[in-house]
PDB file of C-alpha atoms in Angstrom:
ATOM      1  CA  UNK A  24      -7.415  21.527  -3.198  1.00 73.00           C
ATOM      2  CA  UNK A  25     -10.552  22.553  -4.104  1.00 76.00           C
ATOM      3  CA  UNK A  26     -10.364  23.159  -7.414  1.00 84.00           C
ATOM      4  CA  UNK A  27      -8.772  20.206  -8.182  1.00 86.00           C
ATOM      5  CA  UNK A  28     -11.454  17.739  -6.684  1.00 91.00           C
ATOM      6  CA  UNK A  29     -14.203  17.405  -9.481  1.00 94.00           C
ATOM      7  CA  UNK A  30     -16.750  14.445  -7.417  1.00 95.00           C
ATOM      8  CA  UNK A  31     -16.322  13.654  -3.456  1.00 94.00           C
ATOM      9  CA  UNK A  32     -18.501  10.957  -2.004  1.00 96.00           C
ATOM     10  CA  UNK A  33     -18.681  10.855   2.215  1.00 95.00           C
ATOM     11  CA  UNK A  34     -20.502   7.383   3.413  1.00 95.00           C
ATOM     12  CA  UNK A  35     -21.172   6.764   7.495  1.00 94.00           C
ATOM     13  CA  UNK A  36     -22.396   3.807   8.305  1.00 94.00           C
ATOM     14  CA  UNK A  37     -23.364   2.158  12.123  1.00 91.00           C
ATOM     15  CA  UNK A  38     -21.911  -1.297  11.421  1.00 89.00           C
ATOM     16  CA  UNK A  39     -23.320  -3.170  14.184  1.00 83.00           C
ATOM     17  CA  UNK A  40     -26.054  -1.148  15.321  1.00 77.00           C
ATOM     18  CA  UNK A  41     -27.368   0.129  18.978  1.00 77.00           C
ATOM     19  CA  UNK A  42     -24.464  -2.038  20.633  1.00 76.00           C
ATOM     20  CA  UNK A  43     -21.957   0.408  20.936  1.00 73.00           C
ATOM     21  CA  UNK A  44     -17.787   0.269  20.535  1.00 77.00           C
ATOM     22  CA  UNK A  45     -15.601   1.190  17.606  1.00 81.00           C
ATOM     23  CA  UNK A  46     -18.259   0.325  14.906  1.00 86.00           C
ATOM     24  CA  UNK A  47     -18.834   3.749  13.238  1.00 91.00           C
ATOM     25  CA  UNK A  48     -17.261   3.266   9.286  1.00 95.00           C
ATOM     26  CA  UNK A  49     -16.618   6.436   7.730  1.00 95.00           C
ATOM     27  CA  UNK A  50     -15.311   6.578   4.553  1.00 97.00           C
ATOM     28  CA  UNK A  51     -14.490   9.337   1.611  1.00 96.00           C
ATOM     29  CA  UNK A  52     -13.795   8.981  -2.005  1.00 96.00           C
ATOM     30  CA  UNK A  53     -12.537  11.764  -3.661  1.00 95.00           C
ATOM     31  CA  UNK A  54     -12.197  12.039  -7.894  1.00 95.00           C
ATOM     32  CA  UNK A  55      -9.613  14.803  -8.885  1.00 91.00           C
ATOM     33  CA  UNK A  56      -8.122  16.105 -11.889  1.00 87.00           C
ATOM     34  CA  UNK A  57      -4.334  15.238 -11.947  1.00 84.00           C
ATOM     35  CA  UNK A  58      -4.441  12.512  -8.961  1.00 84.00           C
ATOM     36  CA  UNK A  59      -7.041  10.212 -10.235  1.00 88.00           C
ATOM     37  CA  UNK A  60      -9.184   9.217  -7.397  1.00 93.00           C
ATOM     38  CA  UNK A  61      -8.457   8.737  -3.687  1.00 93.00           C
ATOM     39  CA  UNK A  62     -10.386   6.558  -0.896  1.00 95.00           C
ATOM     40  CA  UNK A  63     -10.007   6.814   2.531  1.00 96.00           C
ATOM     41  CA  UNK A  64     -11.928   4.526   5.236  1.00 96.00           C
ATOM     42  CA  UNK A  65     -11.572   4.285   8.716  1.00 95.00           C
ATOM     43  CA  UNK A  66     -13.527   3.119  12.088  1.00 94.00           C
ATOM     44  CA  UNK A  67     -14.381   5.424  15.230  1.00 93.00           C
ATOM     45  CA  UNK A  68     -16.171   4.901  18.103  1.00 91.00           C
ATOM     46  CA  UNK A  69     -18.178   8.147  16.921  1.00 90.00           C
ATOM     47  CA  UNK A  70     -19.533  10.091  13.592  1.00 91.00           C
ATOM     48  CA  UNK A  71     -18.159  13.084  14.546  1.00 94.00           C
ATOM     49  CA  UNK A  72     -14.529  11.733  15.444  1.00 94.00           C
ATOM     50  CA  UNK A  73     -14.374   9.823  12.173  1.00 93.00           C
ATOM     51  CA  UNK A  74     -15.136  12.671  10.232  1.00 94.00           C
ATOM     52  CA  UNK A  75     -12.751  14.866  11.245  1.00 96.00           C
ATOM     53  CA  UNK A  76     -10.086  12.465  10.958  1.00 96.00           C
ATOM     54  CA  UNK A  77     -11.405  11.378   7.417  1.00 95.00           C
ATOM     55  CA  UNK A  78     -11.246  15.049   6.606  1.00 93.00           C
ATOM     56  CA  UNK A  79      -7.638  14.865   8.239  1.00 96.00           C
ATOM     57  CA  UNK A  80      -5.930  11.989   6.450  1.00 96.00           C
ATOM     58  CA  UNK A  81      -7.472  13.420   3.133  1.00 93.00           C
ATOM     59  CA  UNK A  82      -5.560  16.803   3.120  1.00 93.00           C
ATOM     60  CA  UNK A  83      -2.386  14.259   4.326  1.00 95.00           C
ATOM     61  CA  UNK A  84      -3.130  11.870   0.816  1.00 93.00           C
ATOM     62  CA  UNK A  85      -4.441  14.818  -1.576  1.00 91.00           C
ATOM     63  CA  UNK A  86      -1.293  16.471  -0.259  1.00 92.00           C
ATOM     64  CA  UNK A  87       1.224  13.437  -1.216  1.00 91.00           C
ATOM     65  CA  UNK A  88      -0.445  13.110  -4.152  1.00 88.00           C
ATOM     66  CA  UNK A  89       0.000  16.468  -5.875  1.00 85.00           C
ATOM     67  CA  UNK A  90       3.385  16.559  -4.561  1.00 87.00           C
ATOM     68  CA  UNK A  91       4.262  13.638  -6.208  1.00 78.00           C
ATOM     69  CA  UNK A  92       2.682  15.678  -9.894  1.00 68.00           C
ATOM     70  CA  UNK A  93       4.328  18.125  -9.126  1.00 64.00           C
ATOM     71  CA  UNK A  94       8.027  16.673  -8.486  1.00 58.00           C
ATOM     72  CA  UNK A  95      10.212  15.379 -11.728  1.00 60.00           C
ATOM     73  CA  UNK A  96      10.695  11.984 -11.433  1.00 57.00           C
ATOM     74  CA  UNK A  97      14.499  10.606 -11.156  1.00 60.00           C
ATOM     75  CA  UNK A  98      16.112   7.860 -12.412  1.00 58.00           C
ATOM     76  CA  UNK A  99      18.164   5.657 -11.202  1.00 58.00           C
ATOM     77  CA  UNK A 100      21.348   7.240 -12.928  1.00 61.00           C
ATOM     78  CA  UNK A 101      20.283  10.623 -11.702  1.00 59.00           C
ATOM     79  CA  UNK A 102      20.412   9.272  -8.029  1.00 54.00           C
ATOM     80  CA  UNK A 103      23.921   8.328  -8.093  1.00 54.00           C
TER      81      UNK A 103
END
């Protein structure tokens, strides 16, 4: 995909400090060419964990969304 992302923003964030839990907020916005933009956010108990699976679930949507480019849309008609 990575010719077709053009701007990708990662932001981490701690949301409630030193007290521990699921409180880590990851979150990724991606810009591309022929999918318009995409925005993923999640919460993990760690940085690290919520990366990877922000990493994970963007393949999964950048995936879903060029497929959908890709495939001729049918009509109603077509489906019958």
């Amino acid at each position: 995909f990575g010719q077709q992302i053009t701007h990708a923003q990662l932001g981490v964030e701690d949301v409630n400090g030193p007290r521990g839990g699921v409180d880590k907020r990851c979150s990724l916005r991606l810009k591309t060419r022929q999918a318009g933009e995409i925005a993923i956010e999640l919460m993990e108990a760690d940085f690290f964990t919520g990366v990877d699976r922000l990493v994970e679930r963007a393949a999964r949507a950048l995936d879903r969304a060029f497929s959908r480019k890709r495939e001729p849309r049918r009509s109603a008609r077509q489906s019958m």
